[in-house]
């Protein structure tokens, strides 16, 4: 998780608590507030660069267990899962149902994977 903390005018600070959380403090004239980022580091890493030959486990929401299940059904690379995402016309409900049925993903895992692919498409397609 990342937090953006806003404080006094025209100041920007990065506050780190090792192993816990990093705060980025951006100056504003009134008070303090914190905004939590909802994407994981894995998500941000995936969306930050072209897909290339990334393994399926590099997708947000896909760990080793789901990765093995997907690989056993021919979805060994992230671009193969992207193909299914596009065949389903980027439809969140259809993709989530497909990932649940195909790999036994739960709602959070399949939602994270959908958001990851959706954000990647926004950046690169």
Backbone as numpy.savetxt, mean C-alpha at the origin, in Angstrom:
# Nx Ny Nz CAx CAy CAz Cx Cy Cz
3.33 3.31 10.01 2.50 4.49 10.01 3.37 5.72 10.01
2.89 6.75 9.37 3.57 8.03 9.42 2.61 9.05 9.99
3.13 10.00 10.72 2.32 11.07 11.25 2.88 12.38 10.74
2.01 13.28 10.39 2.43 14.63 10.04 1.93 15.51 11.16
2.84 16.20 11.81 2.47 17.04 12.93 2.67 18.50 12.52
1.65 19.29 12.71 1.71 20.70 12.33 1.88 21.55 13.59
2.77 22.53 13.49 3.00 23.39 14.66 3.15 24.84 14.23
4.07 25.55 14.83 4.21 26.98 14.61 4.66 27.35 13.19
4.42 28.58 12.83 4.59 29.10 11.48 6.01 28.92 10.92
6.07 28.50 9.65 7.30 28.41 8.85 8.40 27.57 9.48
8.05 26.52 10.14 9.05 25.61 10.67 8.72 24.20 10.19
9.73 23.44 9.92 9.54 22.04 9.49 10.53 21.19 10.27
10.02 20.20 10.96 10.85 19.35 11.80 10.50 17.90 11.55
11.48 17.04 11.68 11.25 15.60 11.64 11.64 15.07 13.00
10.68 14.46 13.69 10.91 13.96 15.02 10.83 12.44 14.96
11.87 11.76 15.37 11.90 10.29 15.29 11.94 9.69 16.69
11.17 8.67 16.87 11.20 7.86 18.07 11.62 6.47 17.61
12.88 6.09 17.75 13.39 4.83 17.21 12.49 3.64 17.55
12.14 2.90 16.49 11.33 1.72 16.66 9.85 1.98 16.84
9.47 3.24 16.98 8.07 3.52 17.22 7.44 4.30 16.07
7.83 5.54 15.91 7.16 6.37 14.91 8.05 7.55 14.55
7.89 8.04 13.36 8.60 9.24 12.92 7.56 10.34 12.73
7.84 11.50 13.26 6.95 12.64 13.07 7.62 13.64 12.13
6.85 14.16 11.20 7.31 15.27 10.38 6.49 16.47 10.83
7.18 17.46 11.30 6.50 18.64 11.82 6.64 19.75 10.79
5.51 20.26 10.35 5.49 21.33 9.37 4.84 22.54 10.03
5.49 23.68 9.91 5.03 24.86 10.60 3.72 25.45 10.09
2.85 25.77 11.00 1.62 26.52 10.76 1.42 27.43 11.97
0.60 28.42 11.82 0.50 29.42 12.88 -0.37 29.00 14.05
-1.23 28.01 13.91 -2.16 27.71 14.98 -2.03 26.26 15.44
-1.71 26.06 16.71 -1.80 24.78 17.39 -1.04 23.61 16.81
-1.35 22.44 17.36 -0.75 21.18 16.95 -1.85 20.23 16.49
-1.58 19.48 15.44 -2.49 18.42 15.03 -1.66 17.31 14.42
-2.19 16.12 14.41 -1.48 14.97 13.83 -2.37 14.32 12.79
-1.78 13.97 11.65 -2.50 13.31 10.58 -1.79 11.98 10.33
-2.51 10.88 10.43 -1.90 9.57 10.27 -2.02 9.11 8.82
-0.91 8.65 8.26 -0.92 8.06 6.92 -1.52 6.67 7.02
-2.33 6.31 6.03 -3.01 5.02 6.10 -2.35 3.94 5.25
-1.26 4.25 4.59 -0.59 3.23 3.77 0.68 2.74 4.46
0.99 1.49 4.22 2.18 0.88 4.81 3.43 1.28 4.02
4.58 1.02 4.63 5.84 1.26 3.93 5.93 0.36 2.70
5.43 -0.85 2.81 5.43 -1.78 1.68 4.62 -1.19 0.52
3.48 -0.61 0.84 2.63 0.04 -0.18 3.39 1.19 -0.83
3.97 2.04 -0.02 4.68 3.21 -0.55 5.87 2.80 -1.40
6.59 1.75 -0.99 7.71 1.26 -1.78 7.24 0.74 -3.14
6.14 0.01 -3.14 5.63 -0.57 -4.39 5.21 0.52 -5.36
4.50 1.51 -4.86 3.95 2.57 -5.71 5.04 3.54 -6.18
6.18 3.52 -5.53 7.24 4.49 -5.82 8.01 4.22 -7.10
7.87 3.02 -7.68 8.68 2.70 -8.85 7.93 1.79 -9.81
8.41 1.70 -11.05 7.77 0.79 -12.02 7.77 -0.65 -11.50
6.82 -1.43 -11.97 6.60 -2.78 -11.46 7.70 -3.75 -11.85
8.13 -3.71 -13.09 9.17 -4.62 -13.53 8.83 -6.07 -13.24
9.78 -6.78 -12.66 9.63 -8.21 -12.36 9.39 -8.46 -10.87
8.73 -7.54 -10.18 8.52 -7.70 -8.75 7.72 -8.96 -8.46
8.10 -9.65 -7.40 7.36 -10.82 -6.96 6.01 -10.40 -6.40
5.09 -11.33 -6.39 3.74 -11.06 -5.91 3.76 -10.63 -4.44
4.72 -11.11 -3.67 4.80 -10.77 -2.25 5.24 -9.32 -2.00
5.61 -8.61 -3.03 5.96 -7.20 -2.87 4.72 -6.30 -2.89
3.57 -6.87 -3.24 2.31 -6.13 -3.18 1.88 -5.96 -1.73
1.37 -4.79 -1.39 0.82 -4.58 -0.05 -0.30 -5.58 0.18
-0.35 -6.13 1.38 -1.38 -7.09 1.73 -1.04 -8.54 1.41
0.03 -8.75 0.65 0.40 -10.12 0.25 1.70 -10.51 0.96
1.56 -11.38 1.93 2.71 -11.90 2.66 3.13 -13.25 2.10
4.00 -13.95 2.81 4.52 -15.23 2.31 3.43 -16.30 2.10
2.47 -16.39 2.99 1.44 -17.42 2.88 0.54 -17.15 1.68
0.02 -15.93 1.57 -0.82 -15.60 0.41 0.00 -15.66 -0.87
1.26 -15.25 -0.78 2.14 -15.30 -1.94 2.29 -16.72 -2.47
2.48 -17.68 -1.57 2.59 -19.09 -1.98 1.30 -19.57 -2.63
0.18 -19.20 -2.03 -1.11 -19.62 -2.59 -1.31 -19.04 -3.99
-0.96 -17.77 -4.17 -1.10 -17.14 -5.48 -0.14 -17.77 -6.49
1.10 -17.98 -6.07 2.10 -18.59 -6.96 1.66 -19.98 -7.43
1.04 -20.74 -6.53 0.59 -22.09 -6.89 -0.52 -22.06 -7.94
-1.16 -20.90 -8.08 -2.23 -20.76 -9.07 -1.78 -19.93 -10.27
-0.47 -19.72 -10.39 0.09 -19.05 -11.56 0.29 -17.55 -11.42
-0.01 -16.99 -10.26 0.14 -15.55 -10.03 1.45 -15.30 -9.27
2.57 -15.54 -9.95 3.87 -15.46 -9.29 4.48 -14.07 -9.29
4.07 -13.23 -10.17 4.62 -11.87 -10.28 3.51 -10.84 -10.04
3.91 -9.68 -9.58 2.94 -8.61 -9.32 2.20 -8.23 -10.60
2.89 -8.25 -11.75 2.23 -7.86 -12.98 1.14 -8.84 -13.40
1.21 -10.10 -12.96 0.16 -11.07 -13.27 -1.09 -10.72 -12.45
-0.90 -10.34 -11.19 -2.02 -9.90 -10.35 -2.58 -8.58 -10.90
-1.70 -7.70 -11.37 -2.16 -6.46 -12.01 -3.05 -6.78 -13.21
-2.68 -7.78 -13.98 -3.49 -8.18 -15.13 -4.90 -8.57 -14.70
-5.01 -9.33 -13.63 -6.33 -9.72 -13.12 -7.09 -8.50 -12.62
-6.38 -7.60 -11.95 -6.96 -6.34 -11.47 -7.56 -5.55 -12.63
-6.83 -5.51 -13.74 -7.32 -4.78 -14.92 -8.45 -5.52 -15.62
-8.37 -6.85 -15.69 -9.47 -7.64 -16.27 -10.76 -7.38 -15.50
-10.63 -7.20 -14.20 -11.80 -6.91 -13.36 -12.13 -5.41 -13.35
-11.52 -4.68 -14.27 -11.78 -3.25 -14.50 -11.56 -2.39 -13.25
-10.56 -2.77 -12.46 -10.17 -2.04 -11.25 -11.29 -1.98 -10.21
-12.31 -2.80 -10.37 -13.46 -2.81 -9.47 -13.06 -3.39 -8.11
-13.20 -2.59 -7.08 -12.75 -2.99 -5.74 -13.47 -4.24 -5.25
-14.77 -4.26 -5.31 -15.53 -5.40 -4.80 -15.18 -6.69 -5.54
-15.11 -6.62 -6.87 -14.77 -7.81 -7.65 -13.36 -8.30 -7.35
-12.40 -7.37 -7.24 -11.02 -7.76 -6.97 -10.89 -8.38 -5.58
-11.52 -7.76 -4.60 -11.46 -8.29 -3.24 -12.05 -9.70 -3.19
-13.20 -9.89 -3.82 -13.81 -11.23 -3.87 -12.90 -12.23 -4.57
-12.27 -11.80 -5.67 -11.37 -12.69 -6.41 -10.19 -13.10 -5.53
-9.58 -12.14 -4.83 -8.40 -12.45 -4.01 -8.78 -13.33 -2.81
-9.95 -13.10 -2.25 -10.43 -13.96 -1.16 -10.63 -15.39 -1.67
-11.28 -15.52 -2.80 -11.57 -16.85 -3.37 -10.30 -17.56 -3.84
-9.40 -16.83 -4.44 -8.20 -17.42 -5.04 -7.14 -17.77 -4.02
-6.93 -16.90 -3.05 -5.81 -17.10 -2.12 -6.23 -17.17 -0.65
-7.50 -17.01 -0.38 -7.95 -17.04 1.01 -7.59 -15.79 1.79
-7.44 -14.68 1.09 -7.11 -13.41 1.74 -8.29 -12.94 2.59
-8.00 -12.19 3.62 -9.08 -11.58 4.39 -9.40 -10.20 3.81
-10.37 -9.52 4.38 -10.81 -8.22 3.84 -9.70 -7.18 3.88
-8.93 -7.13 4.97 -7.85 -6.14 5.07 -6.76 -6.41 4.03
-6.34 -7.65 3.92 -5.29 -8.00 2.96 -5.71 -7.69 1.53
-6.91 -8.09 1.17 -7.38 -7.86 -0.19 -7.63 -6.37 -0.45
-8.10 -5.65 0.55 -8.28 -4.20 0.41 -6.96 -3.47 0.25
-5.95 -3.89 1.03 -4.62 -3.28 0.92 -4.02 -3.54 -0.46
-4.19 -4.75 -0.96 -3.66 -5.09 -2.28 -4.37 -4.28 -3.36
-5.68 -4.16 -3.27 -6.44 -3.37 -4.24 -5.96 -1.92 -4.24
-5.81 -1.34 -3.04 -5.39 0.06 -2.95 -3.99 0.24 -3.51
-3.13 -0.72 -3.26 -1.76 -0.67 -3.77 -1.77 -0.66 -5.30
-2.50 -1.57 -5.91 -2.56 -1.62 -7.38 -3.25 -0.39 -7.95
-4.29 0.06 -7.28 -5.00 1.25 -7.74 -4.08 2.48 -7.74
-3.34 2.65 -6.65 -2.41 3.77 -6.55 -1.27 3.64 -7.56
-0.79 2.41 -7.78 0.26 2.20 -8.76 -0.24 2.59 -10.16
-1.46 2.20 -10.48 -2.04 2.53 -11.80 -2.17 4.05 -11.96
-2.57 4.73 -10.91 -2.69 6.19 -10.95 -1.33 6.84 -11.25
-0.28 6.23 -10.73 1.06 6.78 -10.90 1.68 6.44 -12.25
1.42 5.23 -12.76 2.16 4.76 -13.93 1.34 4.49 -15.19
0.02 4.41 -15.09 -0.77 4.16 -16.30 -1.47 5.41 -16.77
